[in-house]
XYZ file of N, CA and C in Angstrom:
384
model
N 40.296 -3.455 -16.400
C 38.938 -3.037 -16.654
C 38.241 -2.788 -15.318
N 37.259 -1.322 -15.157
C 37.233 -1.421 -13.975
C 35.539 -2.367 -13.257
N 35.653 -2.822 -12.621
C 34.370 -3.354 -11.858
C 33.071 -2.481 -11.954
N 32.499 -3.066 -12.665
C 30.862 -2.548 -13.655
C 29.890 -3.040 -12.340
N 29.395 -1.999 -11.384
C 28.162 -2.322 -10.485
C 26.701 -1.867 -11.287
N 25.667 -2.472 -10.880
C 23.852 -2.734 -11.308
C 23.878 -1.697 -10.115
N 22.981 -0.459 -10.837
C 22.232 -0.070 -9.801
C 20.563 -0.022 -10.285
N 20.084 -0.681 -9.287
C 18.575 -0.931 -9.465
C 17.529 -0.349 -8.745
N 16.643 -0.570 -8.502
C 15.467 -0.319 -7.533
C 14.770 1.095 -7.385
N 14.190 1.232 -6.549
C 13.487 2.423 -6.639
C 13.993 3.945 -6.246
N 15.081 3.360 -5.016
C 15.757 4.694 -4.374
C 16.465 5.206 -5.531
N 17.318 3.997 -6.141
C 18.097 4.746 -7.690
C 17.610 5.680 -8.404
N 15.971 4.990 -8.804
C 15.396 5.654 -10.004
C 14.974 6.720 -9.634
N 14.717 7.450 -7.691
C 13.723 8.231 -7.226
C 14.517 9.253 -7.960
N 15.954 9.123 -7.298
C 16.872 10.248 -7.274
C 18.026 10.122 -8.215
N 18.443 9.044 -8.733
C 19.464 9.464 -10.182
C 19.090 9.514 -11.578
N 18.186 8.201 -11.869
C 17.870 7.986 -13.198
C 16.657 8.682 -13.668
N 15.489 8.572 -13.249
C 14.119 9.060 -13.183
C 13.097 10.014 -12.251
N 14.353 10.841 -11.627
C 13.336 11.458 -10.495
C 12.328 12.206 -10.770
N 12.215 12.797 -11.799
C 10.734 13.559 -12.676
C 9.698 12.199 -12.556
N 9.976 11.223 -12.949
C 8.598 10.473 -12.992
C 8.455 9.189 -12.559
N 9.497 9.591 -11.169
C 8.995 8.936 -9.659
C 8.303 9.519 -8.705
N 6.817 8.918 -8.618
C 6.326 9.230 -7.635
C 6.392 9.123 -6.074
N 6.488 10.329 -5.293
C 6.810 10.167 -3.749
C 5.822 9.096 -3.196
N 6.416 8.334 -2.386
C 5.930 6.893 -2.004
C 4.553 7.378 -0.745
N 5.937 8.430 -0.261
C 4.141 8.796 1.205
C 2.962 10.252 1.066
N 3.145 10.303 -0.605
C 2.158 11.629 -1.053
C 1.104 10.885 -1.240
N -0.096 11.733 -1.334
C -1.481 11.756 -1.835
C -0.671 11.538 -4.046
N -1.985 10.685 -4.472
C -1.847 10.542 -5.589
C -2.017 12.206 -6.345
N -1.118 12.487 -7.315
C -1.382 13.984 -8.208
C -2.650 13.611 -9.148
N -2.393 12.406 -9.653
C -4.238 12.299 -10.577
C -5.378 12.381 -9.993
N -6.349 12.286 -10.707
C -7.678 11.984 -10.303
C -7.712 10.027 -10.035
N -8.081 9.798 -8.939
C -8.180 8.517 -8.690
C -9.149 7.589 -9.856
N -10.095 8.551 -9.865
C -11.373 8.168 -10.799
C -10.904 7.913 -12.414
N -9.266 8.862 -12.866
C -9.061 8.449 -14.597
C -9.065 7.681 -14.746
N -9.613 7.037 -15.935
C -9.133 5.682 -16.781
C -10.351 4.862 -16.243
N -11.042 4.802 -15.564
C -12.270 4.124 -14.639
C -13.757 4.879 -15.205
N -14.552 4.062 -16.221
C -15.444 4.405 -17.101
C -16.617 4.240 -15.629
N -16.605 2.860 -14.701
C -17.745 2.752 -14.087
C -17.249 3.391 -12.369
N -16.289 4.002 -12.513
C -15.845 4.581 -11.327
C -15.119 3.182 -10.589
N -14.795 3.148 -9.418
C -13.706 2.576 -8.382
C -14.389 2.194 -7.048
N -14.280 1.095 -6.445
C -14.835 0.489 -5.309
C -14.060 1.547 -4.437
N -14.487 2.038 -3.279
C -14.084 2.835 -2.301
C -13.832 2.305 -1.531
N -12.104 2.315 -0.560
C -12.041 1.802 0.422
C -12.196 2.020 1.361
N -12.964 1.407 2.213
C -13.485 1.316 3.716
C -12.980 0.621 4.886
N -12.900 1.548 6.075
C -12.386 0.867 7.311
C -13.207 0.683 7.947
N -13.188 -1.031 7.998
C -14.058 -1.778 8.996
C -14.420 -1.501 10.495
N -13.197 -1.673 10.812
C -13.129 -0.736 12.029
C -12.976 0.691 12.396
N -14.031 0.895 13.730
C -13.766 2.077 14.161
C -12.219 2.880 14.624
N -12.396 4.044 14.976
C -11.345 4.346 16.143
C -11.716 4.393 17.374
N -12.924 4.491 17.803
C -13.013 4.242 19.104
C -12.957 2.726 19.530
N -13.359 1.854 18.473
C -12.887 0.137 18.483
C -11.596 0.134 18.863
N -10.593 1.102 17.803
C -9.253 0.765 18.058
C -8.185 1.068 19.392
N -9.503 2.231 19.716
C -8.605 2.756 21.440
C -9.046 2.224 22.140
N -10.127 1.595 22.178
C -10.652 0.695 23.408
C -10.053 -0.619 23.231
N -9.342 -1.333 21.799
C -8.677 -2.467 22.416
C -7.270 -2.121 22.556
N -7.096 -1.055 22.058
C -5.606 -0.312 22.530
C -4.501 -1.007 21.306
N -5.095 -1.156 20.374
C -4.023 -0.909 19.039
C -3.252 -0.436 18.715
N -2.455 -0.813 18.805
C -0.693 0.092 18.681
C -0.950 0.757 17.254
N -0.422 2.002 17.143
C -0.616 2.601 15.973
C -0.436 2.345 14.853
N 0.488 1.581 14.746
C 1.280 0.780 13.221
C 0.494 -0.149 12.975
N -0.714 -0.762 13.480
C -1.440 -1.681 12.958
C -2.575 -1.288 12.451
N -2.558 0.237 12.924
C -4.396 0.650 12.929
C -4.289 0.758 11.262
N -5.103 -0.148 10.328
C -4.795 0.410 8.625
C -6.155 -0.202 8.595
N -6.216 -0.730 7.093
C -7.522 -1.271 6.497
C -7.643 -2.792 6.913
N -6.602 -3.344 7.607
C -6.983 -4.690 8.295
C -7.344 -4.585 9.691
N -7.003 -3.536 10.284
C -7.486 -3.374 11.544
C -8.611 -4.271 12.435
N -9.689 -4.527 11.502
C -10.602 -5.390 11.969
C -10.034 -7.406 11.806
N -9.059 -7.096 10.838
C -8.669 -8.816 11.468
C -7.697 -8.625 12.165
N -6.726 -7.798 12.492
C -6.107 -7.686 14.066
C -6.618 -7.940 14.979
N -7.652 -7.137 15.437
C -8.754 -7.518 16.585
C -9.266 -8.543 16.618
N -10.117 -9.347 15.449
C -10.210 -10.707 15.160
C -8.868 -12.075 16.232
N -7.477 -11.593 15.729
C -6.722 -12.210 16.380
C -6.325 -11.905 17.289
N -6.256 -11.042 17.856
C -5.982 -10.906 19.487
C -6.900 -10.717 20.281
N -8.576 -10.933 19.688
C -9.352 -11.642 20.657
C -8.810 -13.273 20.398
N -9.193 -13.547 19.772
C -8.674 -15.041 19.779
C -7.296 -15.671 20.384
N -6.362 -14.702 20.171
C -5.200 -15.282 21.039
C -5.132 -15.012 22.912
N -6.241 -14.172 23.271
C -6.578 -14.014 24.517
C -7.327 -14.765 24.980
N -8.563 -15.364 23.765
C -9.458 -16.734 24.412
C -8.395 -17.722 24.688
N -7.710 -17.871 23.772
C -7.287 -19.354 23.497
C -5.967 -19.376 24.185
N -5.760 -18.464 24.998
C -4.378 -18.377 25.721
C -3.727 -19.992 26.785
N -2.757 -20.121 26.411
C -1.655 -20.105 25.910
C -1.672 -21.243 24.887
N -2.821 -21.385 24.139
C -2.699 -22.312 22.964
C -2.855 -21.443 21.644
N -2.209 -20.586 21.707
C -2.472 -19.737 20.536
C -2.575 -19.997 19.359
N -1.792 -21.537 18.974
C -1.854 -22.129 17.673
C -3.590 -22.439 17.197
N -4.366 -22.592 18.069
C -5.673 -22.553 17.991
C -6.313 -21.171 17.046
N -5.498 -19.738 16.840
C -5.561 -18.933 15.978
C -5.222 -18.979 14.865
N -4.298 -20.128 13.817
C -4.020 -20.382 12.932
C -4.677 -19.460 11.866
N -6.144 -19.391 11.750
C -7.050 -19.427 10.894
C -7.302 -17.766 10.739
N -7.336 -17.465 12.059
C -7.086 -15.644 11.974
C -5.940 -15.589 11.837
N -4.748 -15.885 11.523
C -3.676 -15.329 11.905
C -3.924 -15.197 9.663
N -4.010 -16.645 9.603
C -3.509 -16.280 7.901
C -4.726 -15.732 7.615
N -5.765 -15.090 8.119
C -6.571 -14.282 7.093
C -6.283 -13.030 7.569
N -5.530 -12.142 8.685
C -5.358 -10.573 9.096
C -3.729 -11.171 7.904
N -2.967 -12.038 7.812
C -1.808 -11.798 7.063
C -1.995 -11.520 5.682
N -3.027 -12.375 5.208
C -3.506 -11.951 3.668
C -4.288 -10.808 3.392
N -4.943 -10.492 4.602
C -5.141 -8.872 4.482
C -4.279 -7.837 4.410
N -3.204 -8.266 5.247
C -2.307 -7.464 4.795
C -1.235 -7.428 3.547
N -1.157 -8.319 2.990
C -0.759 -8.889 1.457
C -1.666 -8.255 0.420
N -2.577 -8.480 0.534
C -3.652 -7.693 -0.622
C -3.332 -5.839 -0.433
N -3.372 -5.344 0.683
C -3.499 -4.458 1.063
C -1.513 -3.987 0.255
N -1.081 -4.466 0.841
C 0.331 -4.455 0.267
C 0.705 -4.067 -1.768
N -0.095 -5.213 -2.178
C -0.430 -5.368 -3.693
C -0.931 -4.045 -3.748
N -2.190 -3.887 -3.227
C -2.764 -2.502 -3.896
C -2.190 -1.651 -3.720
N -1.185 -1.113 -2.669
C -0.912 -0.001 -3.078
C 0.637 -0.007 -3.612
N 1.057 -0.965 -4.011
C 1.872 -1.169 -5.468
C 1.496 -0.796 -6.521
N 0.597 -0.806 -6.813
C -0.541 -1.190 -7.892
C -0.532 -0.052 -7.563
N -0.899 1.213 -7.100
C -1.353 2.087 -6.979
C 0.147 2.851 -7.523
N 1.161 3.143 -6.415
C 2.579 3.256 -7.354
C 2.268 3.241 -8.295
N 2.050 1.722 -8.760
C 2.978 1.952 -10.286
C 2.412 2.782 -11.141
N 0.577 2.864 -11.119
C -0.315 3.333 -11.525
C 0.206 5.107 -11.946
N 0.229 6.030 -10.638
C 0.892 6.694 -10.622
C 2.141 6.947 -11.882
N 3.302 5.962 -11.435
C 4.143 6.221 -12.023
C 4.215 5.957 -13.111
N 3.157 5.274 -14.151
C 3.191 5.217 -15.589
C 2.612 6.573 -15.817
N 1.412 6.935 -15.414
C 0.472 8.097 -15.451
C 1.360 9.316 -15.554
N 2.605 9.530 -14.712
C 3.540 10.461 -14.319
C 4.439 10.852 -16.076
N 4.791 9.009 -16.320
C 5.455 8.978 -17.849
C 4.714 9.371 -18.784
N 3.224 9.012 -18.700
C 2.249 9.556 -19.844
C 2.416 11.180 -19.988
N 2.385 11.773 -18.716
C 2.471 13.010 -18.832
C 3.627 13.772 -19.675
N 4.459 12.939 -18.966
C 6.016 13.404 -19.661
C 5.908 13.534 -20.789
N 5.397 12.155 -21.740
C 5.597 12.348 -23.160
C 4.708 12.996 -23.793
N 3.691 13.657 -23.199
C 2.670 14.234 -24.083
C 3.525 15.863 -23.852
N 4.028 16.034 -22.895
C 4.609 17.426 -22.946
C 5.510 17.349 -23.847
N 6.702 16.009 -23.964
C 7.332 16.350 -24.944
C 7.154 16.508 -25.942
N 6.261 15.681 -26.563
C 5.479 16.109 -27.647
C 4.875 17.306 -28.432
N 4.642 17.869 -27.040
C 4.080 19.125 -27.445
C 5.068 20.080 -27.278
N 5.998 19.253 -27.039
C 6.949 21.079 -27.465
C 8.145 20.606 -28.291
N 8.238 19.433 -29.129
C 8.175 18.891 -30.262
C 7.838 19.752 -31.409
């Protein structure tokens, strides 16, 4: 009998099982952000500037929507040098910023990708 492999996850589904209604991970959403949202959607905002971010010289991969508790901690790990453990407190609130930040745009995926299936079946339907 031959050896039965699981294939799982998302790269599978992009491109063998489901690629019609997998959404590309680094596109702009195809819906309206606003469907399904009767009182509309909190808008997200960056705390920080960009001229904040070139003047403390932020490496690019950090500049996102936590940006402002980055800076938070590496002022603090420059006061408090070489006791950096003294940052504890910024360190886990720029990390849970980035955790939330993480969630949402999962959440946003998946959002997408049910929205993508809704579509599907109403076409099939209609040509049903």
């Amino acid at each position: 009998m031959p050896k039965r492999s699981t294939k799982m996850g998302t790269l599978w589904s992009s491109y063998v099982t489901h690629p019609d209604i997998t959404p590309e991970a680094e596109t702009a959403p195809t819906f309206d952000p606003l469907y399904g949202f009767q009182n509309g959607r909190k808008a997200r905002v960056m705390i920080a500037t960009d001229a904040e971010m070139k003047a403390a010289r932020i490496p690019k991969r950090f500049r996102d929507y936590c940006a402002h508790k980055f800076l938070e901690l590496e002022d603090c790990r420059k006061y408090h040098f070489p006791m950096m453990n003294k940052c504890d407190h910024q360190n886990h609130a720029y990390q849970q910023c980035q955790y939330e930040d993480y969630v949402l745009r999962m959440k946003e995926f998946e959002r997408e990708r049910r929205l993508l299936e809704r579509q599907k079946r109403k076409q099939q339907a209609a040509a049903a």
